[in-house]
Amino acid sequence: MVPAAKLLAAVLVLGITGQASAGFYGAGDDVVTLTPANFDKLVGKNGSVWLVELYAQWCSHCKNLTPEWKRAATALKGIVKVGAVDADVHKDLGSRFGVQGFPTIKVMHLSKSGKLTATDYNGGRNANAIVEAALQAAGKVALGRIGAKPSGGGGSGGSGGGGGGG
């Protein structure tokens, strides 16, 4: 009986701590869990702008980013897609996008030619900075689709916002 109890305890511990497919994000979150099975269909063949976090479950910086990533995903719902890949488990996706450290955040979208482009996001690790960068990226993509370039500011809309962009 004792060995069976130890086995059951080990299975429960692994079930709680070793859920590689669930990672930091679950069904109740606005963050889309990306895997090799769904990545190209969701990110690579859809016209949306995506922010994709490539993380490892053991990474303390990734754990610290999780609540901010969730807040940003909720704020961006219906505007910019937000996803996450456990790149320690799905090493092929990590290497595909040149991940050298965790967390790595990429802004992804399809180019005019239909090729997936991925650029590094090196901004702040808080929801406000992430949302601002996502909206800026979406604006650039939308303007590019009509053959326009982002203005340098000072246009007719809004109150500015104090420099910092591009």
PDB file of N, CA and C in Angstrom, residues 15-66:
ATOM      1  N   GLY A  15       1.203  16.177 -11.835  1.00  0.00           N
ATOM      2  CA  GLY A  15       0.003  16.739 -12.441  1.00  0.00           C
ATOM      3  C   GLY A  15      -0.174  18.206 -12.107  1.00  0.00           C
ATOM      4  N   ILE A  16       0.254  18.597 -10.901  1.00  0.00           N
ATOM      5  CA  ILE A  16       0.111  19.989 -10.488  1.00  0.00           C
ATOM      6  C   ILE A  16       1.238  20.845 -11.050  1.00  0.00           C
ATOM      7  N   THR A  17       2.468  20.350 -11.015  1.00  0.00           N
ATOM      8  CA  THR A  17       3.608  21.186 -11.378  1.00  0.00           C
ATOM      9  C   THR A  17       4.126  20.958 -12.777  1.00  0.00           C
ATOM     10  N   GLY A  18       3.772  19.855 -13.400  1.00  0.00           N
ATOM     11  CA  GLY A  18       4.388  19.530 -14.676  1.00  0.00           C
ATOM     12  C   GLY A  18       3.473  19.636 -15.875  1.00  0.00           C
ATOM     13  N   GLN A  19       2.503  20.520 -15.824  1.00  0.00           N
ATOM     14  CA  GLN A  19       1.564  20.637 -16.940  1.00  0.00           C
ATOM     15  C   GLN A  19       2.182  21.467 -18.051  1.00  0.00           C
ATOM     16  N   ALA A  20       2.999  20.841 -18.844  1.00  0.00           N
ATOM     17  CA  ALA A  20       3.711  21.560 -19.898  1.00  0.00           C
ATOM     18  C   ALA A  20       2.755  22.190 -20.897  1.00  0.00           C
ATOM     19  N   SER A  21       1.659  21.530 -21.177  1.00  0.00           N
ATOM     20  CA  SER A  21       0.760  22.077 -22.182  1.00  0.00           C
ATOM     21  C   SER A  21      -0.019  23.276 -21.655  1.00  0.00           C
ATOM     22  N   ALA A  22      -0.276  23.324 -20.359  1.00  0.00           N
ATOM     23  CA  ALA A  22      -1.039  24.432 -19.809  1.00  0.00           C
ATOM     24  C   ALA A  22      -0.142  25.623 -19.507  1.00  0.00           C
ATOM     25  N   GLY A  23       1.067  25.390 -19.010  1.00  0.00           N
ATOM     26  CA  GLY A  23       1.981  26.476 -18.719  1.00  0.00           C
ATOM     27  C   GLY A  23       1.391  27.463 -17.737  1.00  0.00           C
ATOM     28  N   PHE A  24       1.634  28.738 -17.982  1.00  0.00           N
ATOM     29  CA  PHE A  24       1.162  29.796 -17.101  1.00  0.00           C
ATOM     30  C   PHE A  24      -0.257  30.239 -17.426  1.00  0.00           C
ATOM     31  N   TYR A  25      -0.775  29.806 -18.546  1.00  0.00           N
ATOM     32  CA  TYR A  25      -2.040  30.334 -19.044  1.00  0.00           C
ATOM     33  C   TYR A  25      -3.041  29.214 -19.237  1.00  0.00           C
ATOM     34  N   GLY A  26      -4.302  29.519 -18.925  1.00  0.00           N
ATOM     35  CA  GLY A  26      -5.333  28.504 -19.031  1.00  0.00           C
ATOM     36  C   GLY A  26      -6.514  28.980 -19.859  1.00  0.00           C
ATOM     37  N   ALA A  27      -7.538  28.153 -19.890  1.00  0.00           N
ATOM     38  CA  ALA A  27      -8.710  28.412 -20.720  1.00  0.00           C
ATOM     39  C   ALA A  27      -9.430  29.691 -20.312  1.00  0.00           C
ATOM     40  N   GLY A  28      -9.331  30.098 -19.062  1.00  0.00           N
ATOM     41  CA  GLY A  28     -10.014  31.305 -18.601  1.00  0.00           C
ATOM     42  C   GLY A  28      -9.278  32.590 -18.919  1.00  0.00           C
ATOM     43  N   ASP A  29      -8.088  32.476 -19.491  1.00  0.00           N
ATOM     44  CA  ASP A  29      -7.285  33.660 -19.804  1.00  0.00           C
ATOM     45  C   ASP A  29      -7.521  34.097 -21.246  1.00  0.00           C
ATOM     46  N   ASP A  30      -7.228  35.367 -21.512  1.00  0.00           N
ATOM     47  CA  ASP A  30      -7.330  35.883 -22.872  1.00  0.00           C
ATOM     48  C   ASP A  30      -6.046  35.661 -23.663  1.00  0.00           C
ATOM     49  N   VAL A  31      -5.079  35.006 -23.047  1.00  0.00           N
ATOM     50  CA  VAL A  31      -3.826  34.645 -23.715  1.00  0.00           C
ATOM     51  C   VAL A  31      -4.040  33.307 -24.417  1.00  0.00           C
ATOM     52  N   VAL A  32      -3.714  33.255 -25.697  1.00  0.00           N
ATOM     53  CA  VAL A  32      -3.863  32.021 -26.473  1.00  0.00           C
ATOM     54  C   VAL A  32      -2.611  31.172 -26.272  1.00  0.00           C
ATOM     55  N   THR A  33      -2.795  29.933 -25.820  1.00  0.00           N
ATOM     56  CA  THR A  33      -1.674  29.016 -25.681  1.00  0.00           C
ATOM     57  C   THR A  33      -1.321  28.475 -27.055  1.00  0.00           C
ATOM     58  N   LEU A  34      -0.084  28.734 -27.467  1.00  0.00           N
ATOM     59  CA  LEU A  34       0.375  28.329 -28.794  1.00  0.00           C
ATOM     60  C   LEU A  34       1.317  27.144 -28.689  1.00  0.00           C
ATOM     61  N   THR A  35       1.159  26.217 -29.621  1.00  0.00           N
ATOM     62  CA  THR A  35       1.987  25.013 -29.687  1.00  0.00           C
ATOM     63  C   THR A  35       2.353  24.784 -31.151  1.00  0.00           C
ATOM     64  N   PRO A  36       3.262  23.848 -31.424  1.00  0.00           N
ATOM     65  CA  PRO A  36       3.542  23.538 -32.835  1.00  0.00           C
ATOM     66  C   PRO A  36       2.294  23.092 -33.600  1.00  0.00           C
ATOM     67  N   ALA A  37       1.339  22.501 -32.902  1.00  0.00           N
ATOM     68  CA  ALA A  37       0.127  22.008 -33.565  1.00  0.00           C
ATOM     69  C   ALA A  37      -0.796  23.134 -34.023  1.00  0.00           C
ATOM     70  N   ASN A  38      -0.768  24.281 -33.357  1.00  0.00           N
ATOM     71  CA  ASN A  38      -1.705  25.343 -33.731  1.00  0.00           C
ATOM     72  C   ASN A  38      -1.039  26.645 -34.164  1.00  0.00           C
ATOM     73  N   PHE A  39       0.267  26.749 -34.013  1.00  0.00           N
ATOM     74  CA  PHE A  39       0.958  28.025 -34.235  1.00  0.00           C
ATOM     75  C   PHE A  39       0.764  28.561 -35.651  1.00  0.00           C
ATOM     76  N   ASP A  40       1.085  27.763 -36.661  1.00  0.00           N
ATOM     77  CA  ASP A  40       1.013  28.274 -38.034  1.00  0.00           C
ATOM     78  C   ASP A  40      -0.413  28.616 -38.440  1.00  0.00           C
ATOM     79  N   LYS A  41      -1.365  27.830 -37.989  1.00  0.00           N
ATOM     80  CA  LYS A  41      -2.761  28.107 -38.335  1.00  0.00           C
ATOM     81  C   LYS A  41      -3.234  29.405 -37.680  1.00  0.00           C
ATOM     82  N   LEU A  42      -2.885  29.600 -36.414  1.00  0.00           N
ATOM     83  CA  LEU A  42      -3.377  30.767 -35.697  1.00  0.00           C
ATOM     84  C   LEU A  42      -2.564  32.024 -35.987  1.00  0.00           C
ATOM     85  N   VAL A  43      -1.249  31.910 -35.983  1.00  0.00           N
ATOM     86  CA  VAL A  43      -0.390  33.089 -36.111  1.00  0.00           C
ATOM     87  C   VAL A  43       0.093  33.269 -37.545  1.00  0.00           C
ATOM     88  N   GLY A  44       0.536  32.178 -38.156  1.00  0.00           N
ATOM     89  CA  GLY A  44       1.203  32.266 -39.442  1.00  0.00           C
ATOM     90  C   GLY A  44       0.306  32.410 -40.646  1.00  0.00           C
ATOM     91  N   LYS A  45      -0.975  32.174 -40.492  1.00  0.00           N
ATOM     92  CA  LYS A  45      -1.860  32.232 -41.657  1.00  0.00           C
ATOM     93  C   LYS A  45      -3.077  33.097 -41.411  1.00  0.00           C
ATOM     94  N   ASN A  46      -2.976  33.973 -40.436  1.00  0.00           N
ATOM     95  CA  ASN A  46      -4.112  34.820 -40.130  1.00  0.00           C
ATOM     96  C   ASN A  46      -3.612  36.253 -40.195  1.00  0.00           C
ATOM     97  N   GLY A  47      -4.418  37.145 -40.603  1.00  0.00           N
ATOM     98  CA  GLY A  47      -3.977  38.512 -40.852  1.00  0.00           C
ATOM     99  C   GLY A  47      -3.820  39.387 -39.626  1.00  0.00           C
ATOM    100  N   SER A  48      -4.002  38.838 -38.461  1.00  0.00           N
ATOM    101  CA  SER A  48      -3.934  39.637 -37.240  1.00  0.00           C
ATOM    102  C   SER A  48      -2.507  39.946 -36.836  1.00  0.00           C
ATOM    103  N   VAL A  49      -2.370  41.018 -36.071  1.00  0.00           N
ATOM    104  CA  VAL A  49      -1.114  41.305 -35.391  1.00  0.00           C
ATOM    105  C   VAL A  49      -1.138  40.504 -34.096  1.00  0.00           C
ATOM    106  N   TRP A  50      -0.028  39.865 -33.794  1.00  0.00           N
ATOM    107  CA  TRP A  50       0.105  39.049 -32.588  1.00  0.00           C
ATOM    108  C   TRP A  50       1.273  39.538 -31.752  1.00  0.00           C
ATOM    109  N   LEU A  51       1.096  39.521 -30.452  1.00  0.00           N
ATOM    110  CA  LEU A  51       2.205  39.610 -29.515  1.00  0.00           C
ATOM    111  C   LEU A  51       2.364  38.210 -28.952  1.00  0.00           C
ATOM    112  N   VAL A  52       3.572  37.674 -29.067  1.00  0.00           N
ATOM    113  CA  VAL A  52       3.802  36.296 -28.633  1.00  0.00           C
ATOM    114  C   VAL A  52       4.936  36.277 -27.616  1.00  0.00           C
ATOM    115  N   GLU A  53       4.622  35.748 -26.446  1.00  0.00           N
ATOM    116  CA  GLU A  53       5.636  35.545 -25.417  1.00  0.00           C
ATOM    117  C   GLU A  53       6.160  34.117 -25.550  1.00  0.00           C
ATOM    118  N   LEU A  54       7.470  33.979 -25.609  1.00  0.00           N
ATOM    119  CA  LEU A  54       8.107  32.662 -25.595  1.00  0.00           C
ATOM    120  C   LEU A  54       8.777  32.552 -24.229  1.00  0.00           C
ATOM    121  N   TYR A  55       8.319  31.608 -23.432  1.00  0.00           N
ATOM    122  CA  TYR A  55       8.723  31.538 -22.036  1.00  0.00           C
ATOM    123  C   TYR A  55       9.151  30.139 -21.642  1.00  0.00           C
ATOM    124  N   ALA A  56       9.675  30.049 -20.421  1.00  0.00           N
ATOM    125  CA  ALA A  56       9.977  28.764 -19.787  1.00  0.00           C
ATOM    126  C   ALA A  56       9.350  28.791 -18.395  1.00  0.00           C
ATOM    127  N   GLN A  57       8.772  27.692 -17.988  1.00  0.00           N
ATOM    128  CA  GLN A  57       8.076  27.657 -16.702  1.00  0.00           C
ATOM    129  C   GLN A  57       9.010  27.857 -15.515  1.00  0.00           C
ATOM    130  N   TRP A  58      10.275  27.525 -15.658  1.00  0.00           N
ATOM    131  CA  TRP A  58      11.231  27.670 -14.555  1.00  0.00           C
ATOM    132  C   TRP A  58      11.770  29.093 -14.434  1.00  0.00           C
ATOM    133  N   CYS A  59      11.467  29.951 -15.384  1.00  0.00           N
ATOM    134  CA  CYS A  59      12.035  31.302 -15.467  1.00  0.00           C
ATOM    135  C   CYS A  59      11.294  32.270 -14.537  1.00  0.00           C
ATOM    136  N   SER A  60      12.012  32.856 -13.591  1.00  0.00           N
ATOM    137  CA  SER A  60      11.364  33.772 -12.645  1.00  0.00           C
ATOM    138  C   SER A  60      10.893  35.051 -13.325  1.00  0.00           C
ATOM    139  N   HIS A  61      11.628  35.537 -14.316  1.00  0.00           N
ATOM    140  CA  HIS A  61      11.178  36.735 -15.047  1.00  0.00           C
ATOM    141  C   HIS A  61       9.879  36.449 -15.795  1.00  0.00           C
ATOM    142  N   CYS A  62       9.769  35.226 -16.324  1.00  0.00           N
ATOM    143  CA  CYS A  62       8.536  34.830 -17.020  1.00  0.00           C
ATOM    144  C   CYS A  62       7.366  34.779 -16.044  1.00  0.00           C
ATOM    145  N   LYS A  63       7.602  34.220 -14.866  1.00  0.00           N
ATOM    146  CA  LYS A  63       6.552  34.156 -13.848  1.00  0.00           C
ATOM    147  C   LYS A  63       6.104  35.555 -13.453  1.00  0.00           C
ATOM    148  N   ASN A  64       7.066  36.475 -13.329  1.00  0.00           N
ATOM    149  CA  ASN A  64       6.728  37.858 -12.972  1.00  0.00           C
ATOM    150  C   ASN A  64       5.948  38.559 -14.076  1.00  0.00           C
ATOM    151  N   LEU A  65       6.209  38.204 -15.320  1.00  0.00           N
ATOM    152  CA  LEU A  65       5.522  38.814 -16.458  1.00  0.00           C
ATOM    153  C   LEU A  65       4.078  38.321 -16.591  1.00  0.00           C
ATOM    154  N   THR A  66       3.788  37.130 -16.130  1.00  0.00           N
ATOM    155  CA  THR A  66       2.492  36.484 -16.367  1.00  0.00           C
ATOM    156  C   THR A  66       1.281  37.356 -16.036  1.00  0.00           C
TER     157      THR A  66
END
